[in-house]
Amino acid sequence: MHYLKYFTGYPEHIITQVTQLIENGQLRDYFTKKYPAAHQIRSEKLLYQYTDTLKSRFLKNTPRLASVKFKKQKDLVKNALGTHTFKSKAHGKKLKANHEIAIAEQLKYAPEPLLKALVVHELAHFKEKDHNKSFYNLCCHMEPQYHQLELDMRLFLVLVERDECFYKT
């Protein structure tokens, strides 16, 4: 049951449901019914536009995005599915902020709601650096189903790990 590493911190009743879903071979069916297709955002240009559209809608008074890229991640637990990097550079007497977002390449073939949840998560770091109550409130403001999508994202990782991800076809 090495897949439980994705569910640390979840209540026991959720872990029990997840375990039953996986061990009964129902995970693929769950995704087929709930998320029949992958998103069509394959290029970094489209990913940038997608992310910038969400940022413009929910975070109007934040600095512009420098880049948004798909990035290869070896260990999805340690290296995270996405990262938000913030760098400040001095230009004369002004500070220039540079925000970059990297999304795990494994999400290139994921359902769109899962991609959105991860983008929302990384965008929330524009305002909240820590994973605190305000951070998760902001995530839920941008995506009301955020908590369910985060759980489904972890289930998606199990699909990927077990080489059962059918979205690439």
PDB file of C-alpha atoms in Angstrom:
ATOM      1  CA  MET A   1       0.000   0.000   0.000  1.00  0.00           C
ATOM      2  CA  HIS A   2       2.795   2.421  -0.909  1.00  0.00           C
ATOM      3  CA  TYR A   3       0.212   4.674  -2.611  1.00  0.00           C
ATOM      4  CA  LEU A   4      -0.929   5.809   0.851  1.00  0.00           C
ATOM      5  CA  LYS A   5       1.994   8.262   0.827  1.00  0.00           C
ATOM      6  CA  TYR A   6      -0.270  10.542  -1.233  1.00  0.00           C
ATOM      7  CA  PHE A   7      -2.932  10.562   1.481  1.00  0.00           C
ATOM      8  CA  THR A   8      -1.003  11.329   4.657  1.00  0.00           C
ATOM      9  CA  GLY A   9      -2.929  13.742   6.824  1.00  0.00           C
ATOM     10  CA  TYR A  10      -6.335  12.640   5.545  1.00  0.00           C
ATOM     11  CA  PRO A  11      -8.899  11.290   8.035  1.00  0.00           C
ATOM     12  CA  GLU A  12      -9.113   7.526   8.475  1.00  0.00           C
ATOM     13  CA  HIS A  13     -12.548   7.251   6.816  1.00  0.00           C
ATOM     14  CA  ILE A  14     -11.199   8.875   3.632  1.00  0.00           C
ATOM     15  CA  ILE A  15      -8.144   6.602   3.623  1.00  0.00           C
ATOM     16  CA  THR A  16     -10.459   3.590   4.008  1.00  0.00           C
ATOM     17  CA  GLN A  17     -12.553   4.710   1.010  1.00  0.00           C
ATOM     18  CA  VAL A  18      -9.430   5.353  -1.068  1.00  0.00           C
ATOM     19  CA  THR A  19      -7.995   1.951  -0.161  1.00  0.00           C
ATOM     20  CA  GLN A  20     -11.218   0.173  -1.130  1.00  0.00           C
ATOM     21  CA  LEU A  21     -11.424   2.066  -4.426  1.00  0.00           C
ATOM     22  CA  ILE A  22      -7.872   1.117  -5.357  1.00  0.00           C
ATOM     23  CA  GLU A  23      -7.793  -2.443  -4.058  1.00  0.00           C
ATOM     24  CA  ASN A  24     -11.143  -3.294  -5.677  1.00  0.00           C
ATOM     25  CA  GLY A  25      -9.802  -2.148  -9.046  1.00  0.00           C
ATOM     26  CA  GLN A  26     -12.357   0.652  -9.346  1.00  0.00           C
ATOM     27  CA  LEU A  27     -10.003   3.621  -9.644  1.00  0.00           C
ATOM     28  CA  ARG A  28      -9.892   3.653 -13.431  1.00  0.00           C
ATOM     29  CA  ASP A  29     -13.696   3.374 -13.626  1.00  0.00           C
ATOM     30  CA  TYR A  30     -14.012   6.259 -11.156  1.00  0.00           C
ATOM     31  CA  PHE A  31     -11.910   8.491 -13.416  1.00  0.00           C
ATOM     32  CA  THR A  32     -13.549   7.294 -16.631  1.00  0.00           C
ATOM     33  CA  LYS A  33     -16.971   8.296 -15.322  1.00  0.00           C
ATOM     34  CA  LYS A  34     -16.029  11.482 -13.501  1.00  0.00           C
ATOM     35  CA  TYR A  35     -13.400  12.816 -15.911  1.00  0.00           C
ATOM     36  CA  PRO A  36     -13.852  11.209 -19.338  1.00  0.00           C
ATOM     37  CA  ALA A  37     -11.218  13.307 -21.124  1.00  0.00           C
ATOM     38  CA  ALA A  38      -7.918  15.076 -20.587  1.00  0.00           C
ATOM     39  CA  HIS A  39      -7.485  18.802 -21.091  1.00  0.00           C
ATOM     40  CA  GLN A  40      -6.064  20.010 -24.416  1.00  0.00           C
ATOM     41  CA  ILE A  41      -3.422  22.359 -22.998  1.00  0.00           C
ATOM     42  CA  ARG A  42      -0.244  20.797 -24.365  1.00  0.00           C
ATOM     43  CA  SER A  43       2.032  23.774 -25.026  1.00  0.00           C
ATOM     44  CA  GLU A  44       3.582  26.148 -22.539  1.00  0.00           C
ATOM     45  CA  LYS A  45       2.027  29.063 -24.418  1.00  0.00           C
ATOM     46  CA  LEU A  46      -1.472  27.638 -23.849  1.00  0.00           C
ATOM     47  CA  LEU A  47      -0.598  26.835 -20.226  1.00  0.00           C
ATOM     48  CA  TYR A  48       0.556  30.421 -19.693  1.00  0.00           C
ATOM     49  CA  GLN A  49      -2.672  31.782 -21.231  1.00  0.00           C
ATOM     50  CA  TYR A  50      -4.802  29.439 -19.118  1.00  0.00           C
ATOM     51  CA  THR A  51      -2.993  30.442 -15.921  1.00  0.00           C
ATOM     52  CA  ASP A  52      -2.969  34.136 -16.758  1.00  0.00           C
ATOM     53  CA  THR A  53      -6.723  34.072 -17.435  1.00  0.00           C
ATOM     54  CA  LEU A  54      -7.358  32.643 -13.955  1.00  0.00           C
ATOM     55  CA  LYS A  55      -4.927  35.116 -12.409  1.00  0.00           C
ATOM     56  CA  SER A  56      -6.615  38.047 -14.178  1.00  0.00           C
ATOM     57  CA  ARG A  57     -10.019  36.909 -12.980  1.00  0.00           C
ATOM     58  CA  PHE A  58      -9.181  36.357  -9.318  1.00  0.00           C
ATOM     59  CA  LEU A  59      -5.897  38.157  -8.538  1.00  0.00           C
ATOM     60  CA  LYS A  60      -6.108  41.451 -10.401  1.00  0.00           C
ATOM     61  CA  ASN A  61      -3.706  43.462  -8.250  1.00  0.00           C
ATOM     62  CA  THR A  62      -0.811  41.026  -8.276  1.00  0.00           C
ATOM     63  CA  PRO A  63       2.377  41.194 -10.346  1.00  0.00           C
ATOM     64  CA  ARG A  64       2.382  39.656 -13.788  1.00  0.00           C
ATOM     65  CA  LEU A  65       3.496  36.095 -14.450  1.00  0.00           C
ATOM     66  CA  ALA A  66       6.972  35.756 -15.899  1.00  0.00           C
ATOM     67  CA  SER A  67       6.473  32.149 -17.035  1.00  0.00           C
ATOM     68  CA  VAL A  68       4.390  29.026 -16.623  1.00  0.00           C
ATOM     69  CA  LYS A  69       5.934  25.738 -17.736  1.00  0.00           C
ATOM     70  CA  PHE A  70       5.459  22.014 -17.621  1.00  0.00           C
ATOM     71  CA  LYS A  71       8.404  20.512 -15.745  1.00  0.00           C
ATOM     72  CA  LYS A  72       9.545  16.918 -15.359  1.00  0.00           C
ATOM     73  CA  GLN A  73       9.257  15.711 -11.761  1.00  0.00           C
ATOM     74  CA  LYS A  74      10.872  12.469 -10.635  1.00  0.00           C
ATOM     75  CA  ASP A  75       9.354  12.123  -7.174  1.00  0.00           C
ATOM     76  CA  LEU A  76       5.870  13.583  -7.081  1.00  0.00           C
ATOM     77  CA  VAL A  77       5.641  13.471  -3.293  1.00  0.00           C
ATOM     78  CA  LYS A  78       8.934  15.210  -2.493  1.00  0.00           C
ATOM     79  CA  ASN A  79       9.164  17.512  -5.503  1.00  0.00           C
ATOM     80  CA  ALA A  80       5.493  18.559  -5.534  1.00  0.00           C
ATOM     81  CA  LEU A  81       3.182  18.778  -8.507  1.00  0.00           C
ATOM     82  CA  GLY A  82       3.738  22.453  -8.940  1.00  0.00           C
ATOM     83  CA  THR A  83       5.975  25.200  -7.705  1.00  0.00           C
ATOM     84  CA  HIS A  84       5.638  28.945  -7.468  1.00  0.00           C
ATOM     85  CA  THR A  85       8.925  30.803  -7.528  1.00  0.00           C
ATOM     86  CA  PHE A  86       9.170  34.441  -6.537  1.00  0.00           C
ATOM     87  CA  LYS A  87      12.306  36.451  -7.150  1.00  0.00           C
ATOM     88  CA  SER A  88      12.916  40.122  -6.446  1.00  0.00           C
ATOM     89  CA  LYS A  89      15.546  42.039  -8.340  1.00  0.00           C
ATOM     90  CA  ALA A  90      16.679  45.592  -7.725  1.00  0.00           C
ATOM     91  CA  HIS A  91      16.566  47.869 -10.754  1.00  0.00           C
ATOM     92  CA  GLY A  92      17.886  51.181  -9.561  1.00  0.00           C
ATOM     93  CA  LYS A  93      15.603  52.278  -6.747  1.00  0.00           C
ATOM     94  CA  LYS A  94      12.782  49.934  -7.801  1.00  0.00           C
ATOM     95  CA  LEU A  95      12.208  46.287  -6.937  1.00  0.00           C
ATOM     96  CA  LYS A  96      11.018  44.121  -9.788  1.00  0.00           C
ATOM     97  CA  ALA A  97       9.089  40.956  -8.909  1.00  0.00           C
ATOM     98  CA  ASN A  98       9.365  37.865 -11.054  1.00  0.00           C
ATOM     99  CA  HIS A  99       6.767  35.096 -10.582  1.00  0.00           C
ATOM    100  CA  GLU A 100       7.278  31.716 -12.232  1.00  0.00           C
ATOM    101  CA  ILE A 101       5.056  28.653 -12.009  1.00  0.00           C
ATOM    102  CA  ALA A 102       6.123  25.114 -12.873  1.00  0.00           C
ATOM    103  CA  ILE A 103       3.532  22.358 -13.317  1.00  0.00           C
ATOM    104  CA  ALA A 104       4.502  18.678 -13.211  1.00  0.00           C
ATOM    105  CA  GLU A 105       4.689  17.223 -16.707  1.00  0.00           C
ATOM    106  CA  GLN A 106       2.482  14.324 -15.545  1.00  0.00           C
ATOM    107  CA  LEU A 107      -0.419  16.796 -15.557  1.00  0.00           C
ATOM    108  CA  LYS A 108      -0.049  17.386 -19.279  1.00  0.00           C
ATOM    109  CA  TYR A 109      -2.442  14.463 -19.691  1.00  0.00           C
ATOM    110  CA  ALA A 110      -4.802  15.053 -16.793  1.00  0.00           C
ATOM    111  CA  PRO A 111      -8.441  16.093 -16.666  1.00  0.00           C
ATOM    112  CA  GLU A 112      -8.876  19.876 -16.856  1.00  0.00           C
ATOM    113  CA  PRO A 113     -10.397  20.243 -13.355  1.00  0.00           C
ATOM    114  CA  LEU A 114      -7.245  18.686 -11.847  1.00  0.00           C
ATOM    115  CA  LEU A 115      -5.000  21.035 -13.820  1.00  0.00           C
ATOM    116  CA  LYS A 116      -7.149  23.953 -12.687  1.00  0.00           C
ATOM    117  CA  ALA A 117      -6.869  22.901  -9.040  1.00  0.00           C
ATOM    118  CA  LEU A 118      -3.086  22.852  -9.263  1.00  0.00           C
ATOM    119  CA  VAL A 119      -2.906  26.194 -11.089  1.00  0.00           C
ATOM    120  CA  VAL A 120      -5.241  27.713  -8.477  1.00  0.00           C
ATOM    121  CA  HIS A 121      -3.002  26.304  -5.735  1.00  0.00           C
ATOM    122  CA  GLU A 122       0.098  27.900  -7.230  1.00  0.00           C
ATOM    123  CA  LEU A 123      -1.673  31.200  -7.891  1.00  0.00           C
ATOM    124  CA  ALA A 124      -2.817  31.332  -4.263  1.00  0.00           C
ATOM    125  CA  HIS A 125       0.875  31.559  -3.328  1.00  0.00           C
ATOM    126  CA  PHE A 126       0.897  35.041  -4.890  1.00  0.00           C
ATOM    127  CA  LYS A 127      -0.988  36.255  -1.819  1.00  0.00           C
ATOM    128  CA  GLU A 128      -0.305  33.582   0.791  1.00  0.00           C
ATOM    129  CA  LYS A 129       3.130  31.979   0.995  1.00  0.00           C
ATOM    130  CA  ASP A 130       2.174  29.379   3.623  1.00  0.00           C
ATOM    131  CA  HIS A 131      -0.439  26.642   3.486  1.00  0.00           C
ATOM    132  CA  ASN A 132      -2.670  28.201   6.121  1.00  0.00           C
ATOM    133  CA  LYS A 133      -6.395  28.812   6.484  1.00  0.00           C
ATOM    134  CA  SER A 134      -6.259  32.005   4.387  1.00  0.00           C
ATOM    135  CA  PHE A 135      -4.405  30.128   1.655  1.00  0.00           C
ATOM    136  CA  TYR A 136      -7.046  27.387   1.424  1.00  0.00           C
ATOM    137  CA  ASN A 137      -9.870  29.947   1.612  1.00  0.00           C
ATOM    138  CA  LEU A 138      -8.347  31.690  -1.399  1.00  0.00           C
ATOM    139  CA  CYS A 139      -8.053  28.356  -3.252  1.00  0.00           C
ATOM    140  CA  CYS A 140     -11.736  27.667  -2.548  1.00  0.00           C
ATOM    141  CA  HIS A 141     -12.666  31.174  -3.690  1.00  0.00           C
ATOM    142  CA  MET A 142     -11.001  30.541  -7.056  1.00  0.00           C
ATOM    143  CA  GLU A 143     -12.251  26.935  -7.294  1.00  0.00           C
ATOM    144  CA  PRO A 144     -15.173  26.003  -4.993  1.00  0.00           C
ATOM    145  CA  GLN A 145     -14.509  22.263  -5.453  1.00  0.00           C
ATOM    146  CA  TYR A 146     -10.826  22.678  -4.564  1.00  0.00           C
ATOM    147  CA  HIS A 147     -10.685  20.150  -1.707  1.00  0.00           C
ATOM    148  CA  GLN A 148     -12.395  17.390  -3.711  1.00  0.00           C
ATOM    149  CA  LEU A 149     -10.154  18.123  -6.695  1.00  0.00           C
ATOM    150  CA  GLU A 150      -7.065  17.948  -4.481  1.00  0.00           C
ATOM    151  CA  LEU A 151      -8.145  14.481  -3.319  1.00  0.00           C
ATOM    152  CA  ASP A 152      -8.860  13.449  -6.913  1.00  0.00           C
ATOM    153  CA  MET A 153      -5.417  14.759  -7.887  1.00  0.00           C
ATOM    154  CA  ARG A 154      -3.871  12.347  -5.405  1.00  0.00           C
ATOM    155  CA  LEU A 155      -5.970   9.516  -6.833  1.00  0.00           C
ATOM    156  CA  PHE A 156      -4.752  10.540 -10.290  1.00  0.00           C
ATOM    157  CA  LEU A 157      -1.170  10.146  -9.052  1.00  0.00           C
ATOM    158  CA  VAL A 158      -1.982   6.573  -8.074  1.00  0.00           C
ATOM    159  CA  LEU A 159      -3.236   5.981 -11.633  1.00  0.00           C
ATOM    160  CA  VAL A 160      -0.010   7.434 -13.023  1.00  0.00           C
ATOM    161  CA  GLU A 161       2.168   5.442 -10.619  1.00  0.00           C
ATOM    162  CA  ARG A 162       0.385   2.198 -11.485  1.00  0.00           C
ATOM    163  CA  ASP A 163       0.761   2.991 -15.205  1.00  0.00           C
ATOM    164  CA  GLU A 164      -3.019   2.956 -15.605  1.00  0.00           C
ATOM    165  CA  CYS A 165      -3.350   6.530 -16.820  1.00  0.00           C
ATOM    166  CA  PHE A 166      -5.507   6.266 -19.943  1.00  0.00           C
ATOM    167  CA  TYR A 167      -5.586   9.957 -20.873  1.00  0.00           C
ATOM    168  CA  LYS A 168      -2.524   9.863 -23.166  1.00  0.00           C
ATOM    169  CA  THR A 169      -4.232   7.847 -25.904  1.00  0.00           C
TER     170      THR A 169
END
